[in-house]
Amino acid sequence: MTEKQCLVKMTGITKEFPGVKALNQVDFDLYSGEVVALLGENGAGKSTLMKVLSGIYEKDSGELEIFGQKIKDWDAGKAKDAGIAIIHQELNMCVHLSVAENIFLGREIVKKDGRLDNAAMNEQTKVILSQLNIDLDPAETVDKLSISKQQMVEIAKALSQNAKVLIMDEPTSALTSKEIDELFKIIRKLKNDGIGIVYISHRLEELKHIVDRVVIMRDGCYITQMPFAEERMDEMISNMVGHEIKEKYPKVHCQRGKKILEVKNLNAGPMVRDINFDLYEGEIVGIAGLMGAGRTETTRAIFGADHKDSGHIILDGKEVTIRNTEDAIRAGIVLAPEDRKKDGLCTRLSVRDNMALPNLDMICNNFGVVNRKQEKELVDHAIASLKIKLAGPEVDAGSLSGGNQQKIVVGKWLARNSRVVMFDEPTRGIDVAAKVEIYNLMNELKKNKIGVLFVSSEMPEVMGMSDRILVMCDGRITGEFMADEATQDELLTRATQFENKMNV
Amino acid sequence: METTQKTSAVKRFVSQRGMGQVITVTVGLIIMCIVFGIINPMFFTYRNIANLLRQIAPTLLIGVGQSFVLITGNIDLSIGSVVGMSCMISATLMTKGINPWLAVVITLVCCLIMGFANGVLVSKCKLPPFIATLGTMTIGRGIAQIVNGNYNTDSIGEAAQGFRDFFYGGKTLGIYNAFWIAIIVWFVLNYLLSRTRTGRHIYATGSNINAAKLSGVNVDKTIIIVYIVAAFCSCIAGLITCASTGTGTMDAGTSYELYAVAASVIGGVSTLGGTGILLGTVVGAAIWGVLQNGLQFAGAPVAIRNIVIGIIVVVSVLMDVVVRSGKVKVRKHS
């Protein structure tokens, strides 16, 4: 693989959905042995462009050249045969089957008598995995593997089918930093082998490790491309959003008031161990840590979503009993959960239904009949104040963009006079503009003397938005800092402060 | 001014969620009626229509009950057995000389306990609904058989004439009471589902049980409620059955749970939960009844009726699937 070969050339690609021009005359190319980052806000058209490339969507117009050949008919099967593989954000695996069974799914090796040749498949799987330096047993069932290992199996599967072009959509969103390192090693290896990689990610800070070139899209249009250079990061961001974001984290300063929430000796399973902290009026407390540190579990335990083993929750000086989420909501403690699709949103229900759901106690009479006028006021007000762009409150909440979905998950709580609002990864997978709006919302709560507790895996975000930072590791709080005194190094040190298992 | 308000009300009615399938199947129902009317002019006589409405009543009731359960993403297989229980318990009590209205109350209590048990097994004990209600289905049928010592009952007698008129034979405003009862139950439950907090909780639970829980919805309670509603509807259907024959039959309501699923899905209630409206279930039940009645009129044997109804179930859901994927295709091309 000496000379760089043009793998993909897309020119003037246009794709329209009813009412939206998702792609407008977009150009894109990819050469062998390079990693191209495709950047843009949510809704910029990155995924649509890649779906056209991988044959999932049909283009309306434009030209597609694969390995120098003009393509006329194109569909997902042909793309796969040509060696274009896409690794989606949500992995597509049969989790009850083994690694080898997944890799050979649909093209199993069969002996002459019609029986499956498991030995041969396991053997070949081993070869593929070892080429990628992945240490896995081919016979292991996939649901026993971590997300990162599952992802690697998907990559191995693509390569076993002779993929020349690998499209990765937000591959690192569910990985820990160590796992990301491993993934990047594999990406570098593939690059050396001459495979062309398209890398879609919102995490700009990780690009420097692997990316050669960036292509920026905005509102369905190609904007610009440039060789990757760390010092041009601001330029990239401003190209993505179309206007410069002056202050990345719009932190406001408030006078710290009286204590709102006190959590004492909270225990809930192995991931929440002896948690103690306070929360005051006029401050945002961030909880930093690596994935699996027990931060989500802690917020869920406080909210009553999971069973607590022991501990006290003291709100405004009075101990409250929280056995379920209803108790928490009544007491004034609410949670905007991490996983929108799984925990946050009732898809197939309307935006109105979603917004009203936790607030039905406020808009129902004594017989439990919904007052539709009050409901409309509540929902309209929430939509307007959150600047959610909608055809109307009756649209299916699941059909909205990630940013708007997140605004609904967060916004449904704002109609209530809560005392404590907990946000779990509120900005994951949403575009820069929507992030800023979520930040502003948190600030608004802070100014209104509502306690804000905020879990995030993005260190700069925690440091930028919080007044005080708690660090968790392995189910315990391992550090507490004032935000202006904390450094990333210190936070990371505390976040990896695992218990010394030898002494136990 | 008034007309614009009127049109907007109509527009709102038509554009509410789940209306698409209801409109489609309503058109189907009308066509069906016209065809049967042409084949047999007797179809549109007052007498046949009155009978038809009375015939639909049990299907409508169990369909509504099943719809509640389906909207939460669960299923109730015990519906037919609860119909059988209701029929047998009420008839047995009446043949033993107990006041018919007291018998109705006792029957109702027994059936609601069954529904409560279903709800607890599915919500608190976390059994898969298919398995839990398969168990109670068998138990319920056993109870129906045991109450009168494994015999069908004798006639419930003269003393129960008032009961028979109230639930079946009597007419109000020219229409049999059985139909009125079903429609009143439907009306109340429709209000519950579309206008109240409990109704919202039912949809939310079926749409995303995690999100519902994290929004403060007591999902266990919601699931118990829908199973109790299903048992209530089945109980009323059983009382109507008892009143119609005047005896208790042990195999009353056999397979009704599946007819109930059919009425629901023809009307656009998804077995996946979260979607569907009870207006659809009415139309689904009506299609069911019209087919039975119309084909019988046309002289088709039972076997043919079964085959046709089976096809209708598949086609109506298939149509919905095709319409939906068609929409996606249109989007792709335009």
PDB file of N, CA and C in Angstrom, chain A residues 176-253:
ATOM      1  N   THR A 176     -14.715   3.834  27.797  1.00  0.00           N
ATOM      2  CA  THR A 176     -13.880   4.520  28.774  1.00  0.00           C
ATOM      3  C   THR A 176     -12.603   4.963  28.068  1.00  0.00           C
ATOM      4  N   SER A 177     -11.831   5.794  28.735  1.00  0.00           N
ATOM      5  CA  SER A 177     -10.664   6.342  28.039  1.00  0.00           C
ATOM      6  C   SER A 177      -9.660   5.240  27.688  1.00  0.00           C
ATOM      7  N   LYS A 178      -9.567   4.233  28.521  1.00  0.00           N
ATOM      8  CA  LYS A 178      -8.642   3.149  28.223  1.00  0.00           C
ATOM      9  C   LYS A 178      -9.118   2.381  26.985  1.00  0.00           C
ATOM     10  N   GLU A 179     -10.413   2.165  26.927  1.00  0.00           N
ATOM     11  CA  GLU A 179     -10.972   1.454  25.788  1.00  0.00           C
ATOM     12  C   GLU A 179     -10.816   2.271  24.510  1.00  0.00           C
ATOM     13  N   ILE A 180     -10.934   3.592  24.665  1.00  0.00           N
ATOM     14  CA  ILE A 180     -10.745   4.460  23.503  1.00  0.00           C
ATOM     15  C   ILE A 180      -9.327   4.299  22.976  1.00  0.00           C
ATOM     16  N   ASP A 181      -8.370   4.236  23.891  1.00  0.00           N
ATOM     17  CA  ASP A 181      -6.977   4.023  23.476  1.00  0.00           C
ATOM     18  C   ASP A 181      -6.843   2.755  22.656  1.00  0.00           C
ATOM     19  N   GLU A 182      -7.462   1.695  23.123  1.00  0.00           N
ATOM     20  CA  GLU A 182      -7.384   0.425  22.404  1.00  0.00           C
ATOM     21  C   GLU A 182      -8.009   0.536  21.012  1.00  0.00           C
ATOM     22  N   LEU A 183      -9.153   1.222  20.977  1.00  0.00           N
ATOM     23  CA  LEU A 183      -9.821   1.404  19.696  1.00  0.00           C
ATOM     24  C   LEU A 183      -8.925   2.173  18.731  1.00  0.00           C
ATOM     25  N   PHE A 184      -8.277   3.213  19.259  1.00  0.00           N
ATOM     26  CA  PHE A 184      -7.428   4.038  18.402  1.00  0.00           C
ATOM     27  C   PHE A 184      -6.239   3.246  17.877  1.00  0.00           C
ATOM     28  N   LYS A 185      -5.724   2.350  18.698  1.00  0.00           N
ATOM     29  CA  LYS A 185      -4.629   1.495  18.224  1.00  0.00           C
ATOM     30  C   LYS A 185      -5.089   0.699  17.007  1.00  0.00           C
ATOM     31  N   ILE A 186      -6.302   0.158  17.115  1.00  0.00           N
ATOM     32  CA  ILE A 186      -6.831  -0.634  16.006  1.00  0.00           C
ATOM     33  C   ILE A 186      -7.037   0.250  14.777  1.00  0.00           C
ATOM     34  N   ILE A 187      -7.562   1.445  15.003  1.00  0.00           N
ATOM     35  CA  ILE A 187      -7.788   2.347  13.869  1.00  0.00           C
ATOM     36  C   ILE A 187      -6.460   2.666  13.173  1.00  0.00           C
ATOM     37  N   ARG A 188      -5.410   2.914  13.964  1.00  0.00           N
ATOM     38  CA  ARG A 188      -4.109   3.218  13.351  1.00  0.00           C
ATOM     39  C   ARG A 188      -3.595   2.035  12.544  1.00  0.00           C
ATOM     40  N   LYS A 189      -3.823   0.852  13.060  1.00  0.00           N
ATOM     41  CA  LYS A 189      -3.370  -0.340  12.362  1.00  0.00           C
ATOM     42  C   LYS A 189      -4.108  -0.486  11.021  1.00  0.00           C
ATOM     43  N   LEU A 190      -5.418  -0.270  11.059  1.00  0.00           N
ATOM     44  CA  LEU A 190      -6.207  -0.385   9.841  1.00  0.00           C
ATOM     45  C   LEU A 190      -5.757   0.629   8.808  1.00  0.00           C
ATOM     46  N   LYS A 191      -5.430   1.805   9.298  1.00  0.00           N
ATOM     47  CA  LYS A 191      -4.958   2.881   8.438  1.00  0.00           C
ATOM     48  C   LYS A 191      -3.669   2.452   7.731  1.00  0.00           C
ATOM     49  N   ASN A 192      -2.760   1.859   8.486  1.00  0.00           N
ATOM     50  CA  ASN A 192      -1.519   1.379   7.891  1.00  0.00           C
ATOM     51  C   ASN A 192      -1.764   0.280   6.869  1.00  0.00           C
ATOM     52  N   ASP A 193      -2.834  -0.464   7.075  1.00  0.00           N
ATOM     53  CA  ASP A 193      -3.171  -1.522   6.120  1.00  0.00           C
ATOM     54  C   ASP A 193      -3.856  -0.971   4.875  1.00  0.00           C
ATOM     55  N   GLY A 194      -4.058   0.338   4.834  1.00  0.00           N
ATOM     56  CA  GLY A 194      -4.599   0.935   3.626  1.00  0.00           C
ATOM     57  C   GLY A 194      -6.112   1.045   3.592  1.00  0.00           C
ATOM     58  N   ILE A 195      -6.725   0.890   4.734  1.00  0.00           N
ATOM     59  CA  ILE A 195      -8.176   1.023   4.770  1.00  0.00           C
ATOM     60  C   ILE A 195      -8.536   2.497   4.984  1.00  0.00           C
ATOM     61  N   GLY A 196      -9.564   2.919   4.311  1.00  0.00           N
ATOM     62  CA  GLY A 196     -10.019   4.294   4.485  1.00  0.00           C
ATOM     63  C   GLY A 196     -11.095   4.345   5.552  1.00  0.00           C
ATOM     64  N   ILE A 197     -10.950   5.291   6.481  1.00  0.00           N
ATOM     65  CA  ILE A 197     -11.883   5.322   7.603  1.00  0.00           C
ATOM     66  C   ILE A 197     -12.580   6.683   7.688  1.00  0.00           C
ATOM     67  N   VAL A 198     -13.903   6.641   7.780  1.00  0.00           N
ATOM     68  CA  VAL A 198     -14.659   7.857   8.031  1.00  0.00           C
ATOM     69  C   VAL A 198     -15.083   7.828   9.488  1.00  0.00           C
ATOM     70  N   TYR A 199     -14.767   8.899  10.184  1.00  0.00           N
ATOM     71  CA  TYR A 199     -14.942   8.913  11.625  1.00  0.00           C
ATOM     72  C   TYR A 199     -15.883  10.058  11.976  1.00  0.00           C
ATOM     73  N   ILE A 200     -17.071   9.696  12.490  1.00  0.00           N
ATOM     74  CA  ILE A 200     -18.029  10.737  12.874  1.00  0.00           C
ATOM     75  C   ILE A 200     -18.009  10.854  14.386  1.00  0.00           C
ATOM     76  N   SER A 201     -17.773  12.047  14.889  1.00  0.00           N
ATOM     77  CA  SER A 201     -17.760  12.191  16.342  1.00  0.00           C
ATOM     78  C   SER A 201     -18.035  13.627  16.743  1.00  0.00           C
ATOM     79  N   HIS A 202     -18.656  13.756  17.898  1.00  0.00           N
ATOM     80  CA  HIS A 202     -18.828  15.086  18.474  1.00  0.00           C
ATOM     81  C   HIS A 202     -17.691  15.433  19.427  1.00  0.00           C
ATOM     82  N   ARG A 203     -16.846  14.463  19.698  1.00  0.00           N
ATOM     83  CA  ARG A 203     -15.797  14.689  20.698  1.00  0.00           C
ATOM     84  C   ARG A 203     -14.545  15.177  20.001  1.00  0.00           C
ATOM     85  N   LEU A 204     -14.493  16.469  19.840  1.00  0.00           N
ATOM     86  CA  LEU A 204     -13.412  17.042  19.045  1.00  0.00           C
ATOM     87  C   LEU A 204     -12.048  16.769  19.652  1.00  0.00           C
ATOM     88  N   GLU A 205     -12.002  16.698  20.984  1.00  0.00           N
ATOM     89  CA  GLU A 205     -10.685  16.586  21.625  1.00  0.00           C
ATOM     90  C   GLU A 205      -9.994  15.265  21.317  1.00  0.00           C
ATOM     91  N   GLU A 206     -10.760  14.248  20.887  1.00  0.00           N
ATOM     92  CA  GLU A 206     -10.100  12.970  20.627  1.00  0.00           C
ATOM     93  C   GLU A 206      -9.592  12.845  19.190  1.00  0.00           C
ATOM     94  N   LEU A 207      -9.955  13.804  18.349  1.00  0.00           N
ATOM     95  CA  LEU A 207      -9.579  13.690  16.942  1.00  0.00           C
ATOM     96  C   LEU A 207      -8.073  13.698  16.737  1.00  0.00           C
ATOM     97  N   LYS A 208      -7.362  14.481  17.565  1.00  0.00           N
ATOM     98  CA  LYS A 208      -5.939  14.681  17.331  1.00  0.00           C
ATOM     99  C   LYS A 208      -5.150  13.371  17.335  1.00  0.00           C
ATOM    100  N   HIS A 209      -5.719  12.352  17.983  1.00  0.00           N
ATOM    101  CA  HIS A 209      -4.984  11.101  18.087  1.00  0.00           C
ATOM    102  C   HIS A 209      -4.972  10.298  16.790  1.00  0.00           C
ATOM    103  N   ILE A 210      -5.949  10.498  15.956  1.00  0.00           N
ATOM    104  CA  ILE A 210      -6.042   9.602  14.803  1.00  0.00           C
ATOM    105  C   ILE A 210      -6.321  10.280  13.468  1.00  0.00           C
ATOM    106  N   VAL A 211      -6.876  11.476  13.484  1.00  0.00           N
ATOM    107  CA  VAL A 211      -7.459  12.009  12.262  1.00  0.00           C
ATOM    108  C   VAL A 211      -6.437  12.722  11.381  1.00  0.00           C
ATOM    109  N   ASP A 212      -6.506  12.480  10.067  1.00  0.00           N
ATOM    110  CA  ASP A 212      -5.623  13.146   9.114  1.00  0.00           C
ATOM    111  C   ASP A 212      -6.267  14.385   8.523  1.00  0.00           C
ATOM    112  N   ARG A 213      -7.569  14.301   8.292  1.00  0.00           N
ATOM    113  CA  ARG A 213      -8.224  15.355   7.541  1.00  0.00           C
ATOM    114  C   ARG A 213      -9.627  15.497   8.112  1.00  0.00           C
ATOM    115  N   VAL A 214     -10.130  16.719   8.116  1.00  0.00           N
ATOM    116  CA  VAL A 214     -11.510  16.885   8.564  1.00  0.00           C
ATOM    117  C   VAL A 214     -12.349  17.461   7.427  1.00  0.00           C
ATOM    118  N   VAL A 215     -13.571  16.982   7.344  1.00  0.00           N
ATOM    119  CA  VAL A 215     -14.541  17.515   6.395  1.00  0.00           C
ATOM    120  C   VAL A 215     -15.687  18.054   7.231  1.00  0.00           C
ATOM    121  N   ILE A 216     -16.062  19.292   6.978  1.00  0.00           N
ATOM    122  CA  ILE A 216     -17.076  19.915   7.821  1.00  0.00           C
ATOM    123  C   ILE A 216     -18.351  20.151   7.030  1.00  0.00           C
ATOM    124  N   MET A 217     -19.443  19.761   7.626  1.00  0.00           N
ATOM    125  CA  MET A 217     -20.749  19.967   7.001  1.00  0.00           C
ATOM    126  C   MET A 217     -21.610  20.822   7.910  1.00  0.00           C
ATOM    127  N   ARG A 218     -22.556  21.497   7.281  1.00  0.00           N
ATOM    128  CA  ARG A 218     -23.499  22.289   8.079  1.00  0.00           C
ATOM    129  C   ARG A 218     -24.789  22.412   7.291  1.00  0.00           C
ATOM    130  N   ASP A 219     -25.909  22.158   7.924  1.00  0.00           N
ATOM    131  CA  ASP A 219     -27.233  22.289   7.310  1.00  0.00           C
ATOM    132  C   ASP A 219     -27.317  21.575   5.962  1.00  0.00           C
ATOM    133  N   GLY A 220     -26.746  20.404   5.877  1.00  0.00           N
ATOM    134  CA  GLY A 220     -26.848  19.620   4.653  1.00  0.00           C
ATOM    135  C   GLY A 220     -25.882  20.024   3.552  1.00  0.00           C
ATOM    136  N   CYS A 221     -25.023  20.988   3.831  1.00  0.00           N
ATOM    137  CA  CYS A 221     -24.081  21.437   2.806  1.00  0.00           C
ATOM    138  C   CYS A 221     -22.649  21.105   3.208  1.00  0.00           C
ATOM    139  N   TYR A 222     -21.837  20.916   2.175  1.00  0.00           N
ATOM    140  CA  TYR A 222     -20.407  20.801   2.415  1.00  0.00           C
ATOM    141  C   TYR A 222     -19.887  22.194   2.705  1.00  0.00           C
ATOM    142  N   ILE A 223     -19.118  22.359   3.779  1.00  0.00           N
ATOM    143  CA  ILE A 223     -18.620  23.691   4.113  1.00  0.00           C
ATOM    144  C   ILE A 223     -17.160  23.832   3.721  1.00  0.00           C
ATOM    145  N   THR A 224     -16.332  22.978   4.304  1.00  0.00           N
ATOM    146  CA  THR A 224     -14.923  23.089   3.989  1.00  0.00           C
ATOM    147  C   THR A 224     -14.211  21.813   4.406  1.00  0.00           C
ATOM    148  N   GLN A 225     -12.976  21.693   3.992  1.00  0.00           N
ATOM    149  CA  GLN A 225     -12.153  20.630   4.542  1.00  0.00           C
ATOM    150  C   GLN A 225     -10.758  21.153   4.779  1.00  0.00           C
ATOM    151  N   MET A 226     -10.057  20.512   5.685  1.00  0.00           N
ATOM    152  CA  MET A 226      -8.697  20.956   5.987  1.00  0.00           C
ATOM    153  C   MET A 226      -7.929  19.793   6.582  1.00  0.00           C
ATOM    154  N   PRO A 227      -6.617  19.811   6.412  1.00  0.00           N
ATOM    155  CA  PRO A 227      -5.837  18.802   7.116  1.00  0.00           C
ATOM    156  C   PRO A 227      -5.989  19.048   8.610  1.00  0.00           C
ATOM    157  N   PHE A 228      -5.979  17.996   9.401  1.00  0.00           N
ATOM    158  CA  PHE A 228      -6.214  18.202  10.822  1.00  0.00           C
ATOM    159  C   PHE A 228      -5.016  18.881  11.476  1.00  0.00           C
ATOM    160  N   ALA A 229      -5.297  19.908  12.241  1.00  0.00           N
ATOM    161  CA  ALA A 229      -4.252  20.539  13.035  1.00  0.00           C
ATOM    162  C   ALA A 229      -4.910  21.034  14.308  1.00  0.00           C
ATOM    163  N   GLU A 230      -4.292  20.696  15.412  1.00  0.00           N
ATOM    164  CA  GLU A 230      -4.941  20.975  16.693  1.00  0.00           C
ATOM    165  C   GLU A 230      -5.181  22.460  16.896  1.00  0.00           C
ATOM    166  N   GLU A 231      -4.234  23.253  16.394  1.00  0.00           N
ATOM    167  CA  GLU A 231      -4.356  24.695  16.642  1.00  0.00           C
ATOM    168  C   GLU A 231      -5.507  25.335  15.857  1.00  0.00           C
ATOM    169  N   ARG A 232      -6.078  24.562  14.936  1.00  0.00           N
ATOM    170  CA  ARG A 232      -7.191  25.128  14.158  1.00  0.00           C
ATOM    171  C   ARG A 232      -8.553  24.683  14.693  1.00  0.00           C
ATOM    172  N   MET A 233      -8.549  24.160  15.901  1.00  0.00           N
ATOM    173  CA  MET A 233      -9.773  23.653  16.502  1.00  0.00           C
ATOM    174  C   MET A 233     -10.884  24.708  16.545  1.00  0.00           C
ATOM    175  N   ASP A 234     -10.530  25.930  16.962  1.00  0.00           N
ATOM    176  CA  ASP A 234     -11.542  26.993  17.047  1.00  0.00           C
ATOM    177  C   ASP A 234     -12.152  27.266  15.679  1.00  0.00           C
ATOM    178  N   GLU A 235     -11.285  27.221  14.667  1.00  0.00           N
ATOM    179  CA  GLU A 235     -11.754  27.458  13.304  1.00  0.00           C
ATOM    180  C   GLU A 235     -12.752  26.368  12.902  1.00  0.00           C
ATOM    181  N   MET A 236     -12.426  25.125  13.263  1.00  0.00           N
ATOM    182  CA  MET A 236     -13.325  24.021  12.939  1.00  0.00           C
ATOM    183  C   MET A 236     -14.678  24.217  13.606  1.00  0.00           C
ATOM    184  N   ILE A 237     -14.621  24.548  14.896  1.00  0.00           N
ATOM    185  CA  ILE A 237     -15.882  24.712  15.621  1.00  0.00           C
ATOM    186  C   ILE A 237     -16.704  25.828  15.006  1.00  0.00           C
ATOM    187  N   SER A 238     -16.046  26.930  14.674  1.00  0.00           N
ATOM    188  CA  SER A 238     -16.837  28.037  14.131  1.00  0.00           C
ATOM    189  C   SER A 238     -17.385  27.684  12.751  1.00  0.00           C
ATOM    190  N   ASN A 239     -16.661  26.839  12.011  1.00  0.00           N
ATOM    191  CA  ASN A 239     -17.223  26.373  10.734  1.00  0.00           C
ATOM    192  C   ASN A 239     -18.417  25.462  10.933  1.00  0.00           C
ATOM    193  N   MET A 240     -18.367  24.696  11.990  1.00  0.00           N
ATOM    194  CA  MET A 240     -19.476  23.784  12.262  1.00  0.00           C
ATOM    195  C   MET A 240     -20.737  24.526  12.646  1.00  0.00           C
ATOM    196  N   VAL A 241     -20.571  25.526  13.513  1.00  0.00           N
ATOM    197  CA  VAL A 241     -21.757  26.206  14.018  1.00  0.00           C
ATOM    198  C   VAL A 241     -22.113  27.424  13.181  1.00  0.00           C
ATOM    199  N   GLY A 242     -21.192  27.851  12.355  1.00  0.00           N
ATOM    200  CA  GLY A 242     -21.510  28.965  11.469  1.00  0.00           C
ATOM    201  C   GLY A 242     -21.356  30.309  12.143  1.00  0.00           C
ATOM    202  N   HIS A 243     -21.239  30.325  13.443  1.00  0.00           N
ATOM    203  CA  HIS A 243     -20.960  31.569  14.144  1.00  0.00           C
ATOM    204  C   HIS A 243     -20.025  31.208  15.270  1.00  0.00           C
ATOM    205  N   GLU A 244     -19.190  32.126  15.676  1.00  0.00           N
ATOM    206  CA  GLU A 244     -18.213  31.762  16.695  1.00  0.00           C
ATOM    207  C   GLU A 244     -18.858  31.707  18.061  1.00  0.00           C
ATOM    208  N   ILE A 245     -18.554  30.668  18.774  1.00  0.00           N
ATOM    209  CA  ILE A 245     -19.020  30.615  20.152  1.00  0.00           C
ATOM    210  C   ILE A 245     -17.946  31.272  20.999  1.00  0.00           C
ATOM    211  N   LYS A 246     -18.310  32.420  21.561  1.00  0.00           N
ATOM    212  CA  LYS A 246     -17.281  33.176  22.276  1.00  0.00           C
ATOM    213  C   LYS A 246     -16.925  32.480  23.569  1.00  0.00           C
ATOM    214  N   GLU A 247     -17.995  32.160  24.312  1.00  0.00           N
ATOM    215  CA  GLU A 247     -17.746  31.538  25.596  1.00  0.00           C
ATOM    216  C   GLU A 247     -18.240  30.108  25.489  1.00  0.00           C
ATOM    217  N   LYS A 248     -17.330  29.192  25.564  1.00  0.00           N
ATOM    218  CA  LYS A 248     -17.750  27.816  25.373  1.00  0.00           C
ATOM    219  C   LYS A 248     -18.650  27.357  26.522  1.00  0.00           C
ATOM    220  N   TYR A 249     -18.292  27.736  27.732  1.00  0.00           N
ATOM    221  CA  TYR A 249     -19.114  27.364  28.880  1.00  0.00           C
ATOM    222  C   TYR A 249     -19.618  28.624  29.558  1.00  0.00           C
ATOM    223  N   PRO A 250     -20.893  28.915  29.399  1.00  0.00           N
ATOM    224  CA  PRO A 250     -21.427  30.192  29.887  1.00  0.00           C
ATOM    225  C   PRO A 250     -21.695  30.167  31.392  1.00  0.00           C
ATOM    226  N   LYS A 251     -20.644  30.099  32.139  1.00  0.00           N
ATOM    227  CA  LYS A 251     -20.811  29.980  33.594  1.00  0.00           C
ATOM    228  C   LYS A 251     -21.252  31.316  34.193  1.00  0.00           C
ATOM    229  N   VAL A 252     -22.181  31.260  35.134  1.00  0.00           N
ATOM    230  CA  VAL A 252     -22.584  32.485  35.842  1.00  0.00           C
ATOM    231  C   VAL A 252     -22.203  32.330  37.313  1.00  0.00           C
ATOM    232  N   HIS A 253     -21.980  33.453  37.941  1.00  0.00           N
ATOM    233  CA  HIS A 253     -21.614  33.377  39.358  1.00  0.00           C
ATOM    234  C   HIS A 253     -22.751  33.856  40.226  1.00  0.00           C
TER     235      HIS A 253
END
